Short mmCIF file of C-alpha atoms and ligand atoms in Angstrom, two decimals:
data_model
loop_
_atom_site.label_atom_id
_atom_site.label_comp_id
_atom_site.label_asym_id
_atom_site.label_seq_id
_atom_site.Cartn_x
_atom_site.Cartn_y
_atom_site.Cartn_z
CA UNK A 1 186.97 65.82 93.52
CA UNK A 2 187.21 69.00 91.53
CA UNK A 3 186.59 68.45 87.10
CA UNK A 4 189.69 70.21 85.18
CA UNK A 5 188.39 72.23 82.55
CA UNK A 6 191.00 73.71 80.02
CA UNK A 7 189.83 76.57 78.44
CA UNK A 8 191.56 77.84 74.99
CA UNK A 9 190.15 81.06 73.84
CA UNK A 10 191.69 81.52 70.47
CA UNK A 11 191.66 84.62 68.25
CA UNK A 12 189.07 87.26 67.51
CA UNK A 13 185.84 86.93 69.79
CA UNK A 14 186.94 83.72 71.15
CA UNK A 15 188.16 85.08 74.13
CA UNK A 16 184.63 87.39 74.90
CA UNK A 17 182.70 83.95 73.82
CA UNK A 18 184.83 81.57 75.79
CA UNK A 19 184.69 84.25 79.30
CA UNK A 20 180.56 84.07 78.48
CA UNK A 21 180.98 79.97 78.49
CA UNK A 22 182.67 79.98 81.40
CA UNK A 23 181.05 82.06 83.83
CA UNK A 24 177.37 79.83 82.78
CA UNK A 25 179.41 77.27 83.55
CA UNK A 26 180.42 78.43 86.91
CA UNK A 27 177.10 79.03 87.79
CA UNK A 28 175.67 76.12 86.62
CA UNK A 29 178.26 74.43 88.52
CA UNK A 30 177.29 76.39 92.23
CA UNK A 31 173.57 75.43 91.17
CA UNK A 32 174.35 72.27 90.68
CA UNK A 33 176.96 71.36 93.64
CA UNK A 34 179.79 70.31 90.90
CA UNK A 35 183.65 71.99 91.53
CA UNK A 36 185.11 72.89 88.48
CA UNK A 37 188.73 74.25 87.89
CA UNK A 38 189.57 76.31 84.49
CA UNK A 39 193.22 76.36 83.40
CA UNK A 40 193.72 78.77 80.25
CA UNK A 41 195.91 77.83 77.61
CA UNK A 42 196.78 79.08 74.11
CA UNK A 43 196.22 77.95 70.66
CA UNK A 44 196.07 79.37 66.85
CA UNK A 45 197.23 82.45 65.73
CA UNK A 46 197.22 83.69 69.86
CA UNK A 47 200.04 80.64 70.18
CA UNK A 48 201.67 81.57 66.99
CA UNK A 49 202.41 84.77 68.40
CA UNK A 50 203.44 83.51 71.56
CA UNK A 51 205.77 80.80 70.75
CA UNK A 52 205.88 80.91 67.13
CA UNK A 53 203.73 77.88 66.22
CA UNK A 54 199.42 77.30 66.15
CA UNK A 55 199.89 74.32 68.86
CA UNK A 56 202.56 74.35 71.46
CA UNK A 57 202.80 71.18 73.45
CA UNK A 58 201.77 72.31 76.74
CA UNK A 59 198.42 73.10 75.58
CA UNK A 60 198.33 69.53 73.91
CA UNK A 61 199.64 67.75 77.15
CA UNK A 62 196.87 70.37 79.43
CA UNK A 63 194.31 68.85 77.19
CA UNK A 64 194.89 65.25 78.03
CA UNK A 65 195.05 65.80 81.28
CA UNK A 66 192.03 67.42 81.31
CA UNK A 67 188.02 66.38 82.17
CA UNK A 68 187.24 68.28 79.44
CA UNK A 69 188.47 71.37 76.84
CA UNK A 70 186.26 74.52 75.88
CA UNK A 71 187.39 76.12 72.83
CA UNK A 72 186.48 79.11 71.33
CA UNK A 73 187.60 79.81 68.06
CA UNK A 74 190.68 79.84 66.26
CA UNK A 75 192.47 82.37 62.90
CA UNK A 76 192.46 86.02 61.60
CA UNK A 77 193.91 87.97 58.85
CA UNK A 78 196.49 88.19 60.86
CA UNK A 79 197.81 85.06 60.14
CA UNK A 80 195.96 84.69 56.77
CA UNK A 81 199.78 84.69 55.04
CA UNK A 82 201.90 82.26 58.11
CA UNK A 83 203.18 79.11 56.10
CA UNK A 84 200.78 76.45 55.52
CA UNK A 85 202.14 74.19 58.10
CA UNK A 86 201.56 76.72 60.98
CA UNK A 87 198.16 78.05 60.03
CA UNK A 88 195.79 78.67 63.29
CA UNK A 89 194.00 76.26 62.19
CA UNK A 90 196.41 73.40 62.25
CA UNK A 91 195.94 74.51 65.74
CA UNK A 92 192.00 72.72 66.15
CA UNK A 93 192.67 69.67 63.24
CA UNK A 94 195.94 68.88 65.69
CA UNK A 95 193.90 68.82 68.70
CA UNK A 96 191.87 66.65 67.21
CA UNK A 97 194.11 64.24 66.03
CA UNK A 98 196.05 64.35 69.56
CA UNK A 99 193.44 63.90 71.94
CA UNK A 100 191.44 60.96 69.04
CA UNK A 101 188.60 63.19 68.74
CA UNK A 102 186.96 60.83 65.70
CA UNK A 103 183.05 62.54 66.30
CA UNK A 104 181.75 65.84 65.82
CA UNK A 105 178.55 66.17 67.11
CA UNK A 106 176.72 68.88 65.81
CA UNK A 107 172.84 69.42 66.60
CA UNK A 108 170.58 71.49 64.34
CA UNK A 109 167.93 72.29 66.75
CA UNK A 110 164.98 75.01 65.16
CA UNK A 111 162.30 75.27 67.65
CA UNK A 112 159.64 77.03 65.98
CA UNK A 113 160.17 80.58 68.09
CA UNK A 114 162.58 80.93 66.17
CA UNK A 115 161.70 79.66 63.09
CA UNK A 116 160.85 83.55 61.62
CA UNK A 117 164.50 84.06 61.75
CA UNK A 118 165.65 81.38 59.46
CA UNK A 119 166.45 82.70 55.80
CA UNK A 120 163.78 79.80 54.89
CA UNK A 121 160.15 79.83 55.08
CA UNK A 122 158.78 79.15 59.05
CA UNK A 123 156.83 75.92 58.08
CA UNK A 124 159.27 74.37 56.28
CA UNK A 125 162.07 74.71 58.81
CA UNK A 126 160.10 74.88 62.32
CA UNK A 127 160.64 72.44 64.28
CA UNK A 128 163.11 70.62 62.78
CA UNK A 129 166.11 68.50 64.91
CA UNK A 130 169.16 67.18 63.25
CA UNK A 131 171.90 65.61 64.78
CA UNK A 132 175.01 65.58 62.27
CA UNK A 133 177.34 63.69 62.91
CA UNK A 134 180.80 63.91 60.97
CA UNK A 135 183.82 62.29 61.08
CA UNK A 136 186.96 64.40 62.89
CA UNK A 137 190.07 62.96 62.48
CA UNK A 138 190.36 60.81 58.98
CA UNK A 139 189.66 61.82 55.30
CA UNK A 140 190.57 64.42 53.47
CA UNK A 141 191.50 66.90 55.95
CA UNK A 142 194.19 64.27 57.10
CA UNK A 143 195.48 62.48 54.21
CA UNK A 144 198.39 62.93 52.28
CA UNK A 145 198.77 66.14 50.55
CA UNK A 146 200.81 68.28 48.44
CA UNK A 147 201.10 72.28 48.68
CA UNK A 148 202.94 72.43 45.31
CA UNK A 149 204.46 70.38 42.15
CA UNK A 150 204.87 70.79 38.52
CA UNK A 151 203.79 68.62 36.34
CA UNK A 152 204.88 69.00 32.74
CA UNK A 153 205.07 72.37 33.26
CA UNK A 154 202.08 73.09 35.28
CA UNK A 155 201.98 73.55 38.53
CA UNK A 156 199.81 71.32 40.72
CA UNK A 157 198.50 70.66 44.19
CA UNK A 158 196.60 67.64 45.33
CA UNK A 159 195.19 66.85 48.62
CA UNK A 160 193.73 62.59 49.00
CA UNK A 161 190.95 61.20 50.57
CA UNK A 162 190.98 58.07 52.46
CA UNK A 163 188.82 55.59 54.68
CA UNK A 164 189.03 52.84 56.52
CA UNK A 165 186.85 50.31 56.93
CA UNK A 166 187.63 50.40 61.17
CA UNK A 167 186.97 54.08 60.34
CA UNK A 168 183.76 54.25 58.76
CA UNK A 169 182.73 51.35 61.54
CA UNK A 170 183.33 53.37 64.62
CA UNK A 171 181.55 56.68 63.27
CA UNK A 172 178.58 55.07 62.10
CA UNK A 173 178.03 52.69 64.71
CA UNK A 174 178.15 55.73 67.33
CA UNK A 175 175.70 57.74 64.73
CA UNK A 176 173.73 54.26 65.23
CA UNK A 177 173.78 54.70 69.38
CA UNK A 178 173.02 58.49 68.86
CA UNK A 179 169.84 57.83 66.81
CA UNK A 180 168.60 55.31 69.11
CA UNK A 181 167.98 58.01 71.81
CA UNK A 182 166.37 60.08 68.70
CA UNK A 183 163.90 58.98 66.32
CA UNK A 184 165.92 56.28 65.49
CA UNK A 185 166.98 56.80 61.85
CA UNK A 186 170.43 57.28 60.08
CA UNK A 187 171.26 59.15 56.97
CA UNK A 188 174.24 58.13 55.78
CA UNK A 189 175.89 61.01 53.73
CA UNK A 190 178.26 60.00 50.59
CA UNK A 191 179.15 60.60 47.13
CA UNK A 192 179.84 56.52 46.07
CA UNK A 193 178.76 57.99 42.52
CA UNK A 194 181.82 59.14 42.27
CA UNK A 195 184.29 58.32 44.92
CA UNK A 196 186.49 54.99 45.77
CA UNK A 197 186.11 56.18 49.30
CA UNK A 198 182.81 56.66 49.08
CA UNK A 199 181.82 53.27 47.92
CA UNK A 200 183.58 52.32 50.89
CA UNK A 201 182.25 54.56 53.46
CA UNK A 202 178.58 52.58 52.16
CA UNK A 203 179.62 49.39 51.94
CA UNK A 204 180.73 49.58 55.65
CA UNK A 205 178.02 51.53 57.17
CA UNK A 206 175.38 49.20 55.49
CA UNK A 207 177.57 46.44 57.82
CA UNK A 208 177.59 48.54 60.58
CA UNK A 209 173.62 48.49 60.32
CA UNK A 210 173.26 45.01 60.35
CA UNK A 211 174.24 45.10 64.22
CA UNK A 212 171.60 48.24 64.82
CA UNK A 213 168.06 46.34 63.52
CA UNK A 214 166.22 49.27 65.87
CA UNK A 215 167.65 51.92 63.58
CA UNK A 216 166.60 52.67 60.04
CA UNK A 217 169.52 52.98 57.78
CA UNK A 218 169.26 55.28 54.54
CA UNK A 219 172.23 56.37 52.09
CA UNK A 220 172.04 59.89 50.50
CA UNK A 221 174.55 61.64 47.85
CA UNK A 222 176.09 64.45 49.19
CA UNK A 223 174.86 66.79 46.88
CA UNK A 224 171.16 65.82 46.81
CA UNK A 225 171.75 66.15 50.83
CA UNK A 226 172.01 69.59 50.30
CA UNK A 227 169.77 70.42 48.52
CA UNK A 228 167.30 68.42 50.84
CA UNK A 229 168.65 69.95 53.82
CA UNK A 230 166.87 73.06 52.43
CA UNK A 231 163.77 71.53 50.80
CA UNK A 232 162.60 69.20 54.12
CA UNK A 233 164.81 69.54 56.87
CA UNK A 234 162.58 68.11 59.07
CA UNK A 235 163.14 64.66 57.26
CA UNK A 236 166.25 64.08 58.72
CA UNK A 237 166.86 62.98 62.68
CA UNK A 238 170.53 61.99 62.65
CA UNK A 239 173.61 62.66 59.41
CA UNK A 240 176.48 60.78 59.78
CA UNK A 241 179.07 61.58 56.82
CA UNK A 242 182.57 62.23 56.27
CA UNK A 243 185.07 65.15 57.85
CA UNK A 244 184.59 67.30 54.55
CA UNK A 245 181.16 67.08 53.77
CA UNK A 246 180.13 67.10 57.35
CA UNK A 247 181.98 70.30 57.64
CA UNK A 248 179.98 71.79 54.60
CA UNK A 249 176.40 70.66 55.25
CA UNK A 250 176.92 71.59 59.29
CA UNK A 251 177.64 74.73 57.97
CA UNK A 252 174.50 75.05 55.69
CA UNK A 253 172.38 73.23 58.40
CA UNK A 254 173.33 75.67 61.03
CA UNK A 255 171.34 78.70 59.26
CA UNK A 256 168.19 76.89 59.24
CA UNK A 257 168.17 78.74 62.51
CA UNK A 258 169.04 82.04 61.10
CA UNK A 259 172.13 81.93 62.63
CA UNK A 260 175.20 80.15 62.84
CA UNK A 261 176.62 81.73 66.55
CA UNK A 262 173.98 79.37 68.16
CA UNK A 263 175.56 76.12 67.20
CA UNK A 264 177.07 74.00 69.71
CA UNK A 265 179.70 70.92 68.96
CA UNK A 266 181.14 68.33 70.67
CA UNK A 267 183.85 66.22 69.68
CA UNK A 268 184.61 62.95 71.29
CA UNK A 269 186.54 59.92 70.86
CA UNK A 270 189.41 58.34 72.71
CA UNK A 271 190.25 61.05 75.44
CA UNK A 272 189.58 64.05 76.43
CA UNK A 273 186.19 65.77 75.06
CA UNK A 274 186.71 69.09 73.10
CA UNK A 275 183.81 71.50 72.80
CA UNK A 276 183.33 74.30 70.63
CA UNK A 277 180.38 76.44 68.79
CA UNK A 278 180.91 76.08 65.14
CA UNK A 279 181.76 79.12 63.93
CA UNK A 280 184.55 81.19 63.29
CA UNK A 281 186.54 83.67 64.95
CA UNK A 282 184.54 86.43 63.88
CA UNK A 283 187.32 89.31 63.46
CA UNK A 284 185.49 92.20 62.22
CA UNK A 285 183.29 91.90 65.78
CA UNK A 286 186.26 91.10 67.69
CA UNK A 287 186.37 93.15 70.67
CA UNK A 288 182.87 94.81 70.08
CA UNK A 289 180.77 92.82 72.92
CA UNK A 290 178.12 92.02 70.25
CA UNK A 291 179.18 88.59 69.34
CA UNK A 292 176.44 86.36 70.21
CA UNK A 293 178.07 83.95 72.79
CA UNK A 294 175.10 81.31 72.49
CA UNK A 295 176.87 78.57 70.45
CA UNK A 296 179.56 78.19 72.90
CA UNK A 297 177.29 78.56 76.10
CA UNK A 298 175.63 75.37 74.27
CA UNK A 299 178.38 73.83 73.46
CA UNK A 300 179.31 74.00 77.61
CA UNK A 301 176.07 72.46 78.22
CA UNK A 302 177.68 69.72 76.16
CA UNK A 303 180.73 69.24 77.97
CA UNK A 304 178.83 69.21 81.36
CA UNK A 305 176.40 66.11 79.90
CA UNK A 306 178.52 64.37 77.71
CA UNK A 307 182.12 64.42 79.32
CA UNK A 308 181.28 65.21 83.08
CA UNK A 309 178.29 63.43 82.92
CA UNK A 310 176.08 66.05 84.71
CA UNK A 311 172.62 65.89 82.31
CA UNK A 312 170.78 68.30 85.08
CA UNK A 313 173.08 70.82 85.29
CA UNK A 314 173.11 70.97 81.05
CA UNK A 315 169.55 71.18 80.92
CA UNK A 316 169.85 73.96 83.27
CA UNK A 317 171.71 75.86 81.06
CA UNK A 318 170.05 74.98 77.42
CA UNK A 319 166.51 76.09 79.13
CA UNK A 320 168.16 78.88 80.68
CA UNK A 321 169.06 79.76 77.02
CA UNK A 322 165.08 78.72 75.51
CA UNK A 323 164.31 81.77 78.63
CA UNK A 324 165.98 83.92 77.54
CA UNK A 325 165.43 83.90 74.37
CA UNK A 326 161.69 83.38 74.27
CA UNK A 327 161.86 86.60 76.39
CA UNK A 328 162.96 88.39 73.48
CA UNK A 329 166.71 89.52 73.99
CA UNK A 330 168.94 89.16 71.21
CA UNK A 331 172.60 90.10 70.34
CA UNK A 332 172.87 91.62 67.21
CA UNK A 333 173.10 88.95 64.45
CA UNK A 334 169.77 87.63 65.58
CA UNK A 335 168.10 91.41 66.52
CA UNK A 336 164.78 92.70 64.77
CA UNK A 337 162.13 95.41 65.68
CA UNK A 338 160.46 94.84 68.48
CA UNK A 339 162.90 92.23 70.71
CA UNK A 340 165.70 93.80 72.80
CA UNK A 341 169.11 94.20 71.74
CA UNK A 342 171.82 93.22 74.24
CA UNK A 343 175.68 92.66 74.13
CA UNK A 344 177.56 89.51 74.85
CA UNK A 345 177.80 90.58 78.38
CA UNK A 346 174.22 91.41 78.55
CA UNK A 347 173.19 88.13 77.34
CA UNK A 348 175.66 86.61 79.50
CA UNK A 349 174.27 87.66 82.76
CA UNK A 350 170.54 86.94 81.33
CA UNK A 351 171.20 83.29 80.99
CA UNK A 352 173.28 83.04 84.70
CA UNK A 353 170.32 84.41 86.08
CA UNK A 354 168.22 81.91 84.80
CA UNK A 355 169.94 78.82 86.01
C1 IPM B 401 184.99 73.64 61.78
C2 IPM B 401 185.98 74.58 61.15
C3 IPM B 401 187.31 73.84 61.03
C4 IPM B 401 187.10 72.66 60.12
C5 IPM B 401 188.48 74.71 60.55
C6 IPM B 401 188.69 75.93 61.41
C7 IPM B 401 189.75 73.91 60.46
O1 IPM B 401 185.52 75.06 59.94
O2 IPM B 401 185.20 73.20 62.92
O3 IPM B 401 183.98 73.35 61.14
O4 IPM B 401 187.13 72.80 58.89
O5 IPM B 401 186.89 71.57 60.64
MN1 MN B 402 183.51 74.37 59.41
#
């Protein structure tokens, strides 16, 4: 029985990185004796110029019907000035909410090839693994909010934070799970210093623990998080923390690498699996071939182990990728003396011939 894959390419290199996705993924597929089926549909400012809005319904309803959804990436100047309510971007936070996509995986993986291309020093980032893990669909990004008041006279905007306890529960105990195939330890990411929600969000996950005894269970402040994420990143085996602050440190985690087009993501939940590199949509390279289409080849690997279940055929791919790589080819955010430059295509076609 063939998998349904539907593939949403976005804005600005998201359709050159989403094409490089799914070609590795039609070979790993052959290789691997799995039939796939891609369906394209549209979403963010490529919908918004379609239909007039970030997130038509058809592409919602595709989605739950499908195995599985590849996404590339999503905005542009372009749309920088649409109302707030149909920014591109509404386009990924409503998938999420639709399809109950509570947990962002996002791995942090530095081997220590390619540790000389991290903005920090090789011995302090080599080697290191992180799993973050950040909550998708609650929090700030979701509660209540208000583009515009006035207030005495002065004008105002406010945006609110909330948690639940079933919330906090089922994001920490899957951080739990996820570190048990690791190293087996949790950093729970906060800032109950400060925050109501916070206080919360520790409270809970110190619960949640109780039911994990094989996993080690630490709290950290968001902001000293940071700045350790820098300092010792090799400390840390899995982050679980909340939509805002897991969208920050990913981001700051992800150049430990030296950069941020290799990171993959996954997010899962209630239905269908969404998968996506992290970064943006990359306009200024739009349309180039030099985008580096790495993050969202990994982020197919994803799909194929965590929502069709086919662990070979994604280690086929991610080694395909190590190859390659320890080769020397490089698209141009990662290029230096010495290694060979190569377009998306390029590196493409280097990583189908490896699997
Ligand atoms: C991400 C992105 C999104 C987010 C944007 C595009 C809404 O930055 O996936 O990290 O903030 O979650
Ligand atoms: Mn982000």
């Amino acid at each position: 029985m063939s998998k349904k894959i539907v593939v949403i390419p976005g804005d600005g290199i998201g359709g050159e990185i989403t094409d490089a996705a799914t070609a590795v993924l039609r070979k790993a597929a052959q290789k691997h004796s799995i039939d796939l089926e891609f369906e394209t549909h549209h979403a963010g400012g490529a919908a918004i110029d379609l239909y007039g809005i970030p997130l038509p319904d058809s592409t919602i309803e595709a989605a739950r019907q499908a195995d599985a959804v590849l996404l590339g990436a999503v905005g542009g100047p372009k749309w920088d000035n649409v109302a707030p309510d149909i920014r591109p971007e509404k386009a990924i936070l409503g998938l999420r909410k639709a399809l109950g996509l509570y947990a962002n995986l996002r791995p942090v993986r530095v081997p220590a090839s390619l540790s000389e291309y991290s903005p920090l020093k090789p011995e302090i980032v080599s080697d290191t693994d992180v799993l973050i893990v950040r909550e998708l669909t609650g929090g700030i990004y979701f509660g209540e909010k208000c583009e515009a008041t006035v207030v005495d006279g002065v004008e105002q905007a406010w945006d609110i934070e909330v948690y639940s306890v079933p919330e906090v529960t089922r994001i920490v105990a899957l951080a739990c799970q996820a570190a048990k195939l690791r190293r087996g330890k949790v950093v729970s990411v906060d800032k109950a210093n400060v925050l109501a929600s916070s206080r919360l969000w520790r409270r809970t996950a110190d619960k949640v623990a109780q039911d994990h005894a094989d996993v080690e269970l630490s709290h950290m402040y968001v902001d000293n998080c940071a700045m350790q994420l820098a300092l010792a990143p090799k400390n840390f085996d899995v982050i679980v923390t909340s939509n805002l602050f897991g969208d920050i440190l990913s981001d700051e985690a992800a150049v430990l690498g030296g950069s941020i087009g290799m990171m993959p993501s996954a997010s899962m939940g209630e239905g269908t699996g969404l998968y996506e590199p992290i970064h943006g949509s990359a306009p200024d390279i739009a349309g180039k071939g030099i985008a580096n289409p790495i993050g969202t080849i990994l982020s197919a690997a994803m799909l194929l182990r965590h929502s069709l279940n086919e662990e070979a055929a994604a280690a086929s791919i991610e080694s395909a990728v190590d190859k390659v790589l320890a080769e020397g080819y490089r698209t141009a955010d990662l290029y230096r003396a010495g290694l060979t430059k190569v377009s998306t295509g390029e590196m493409t076609r280097l990583i189908e011939n490896n699997i």
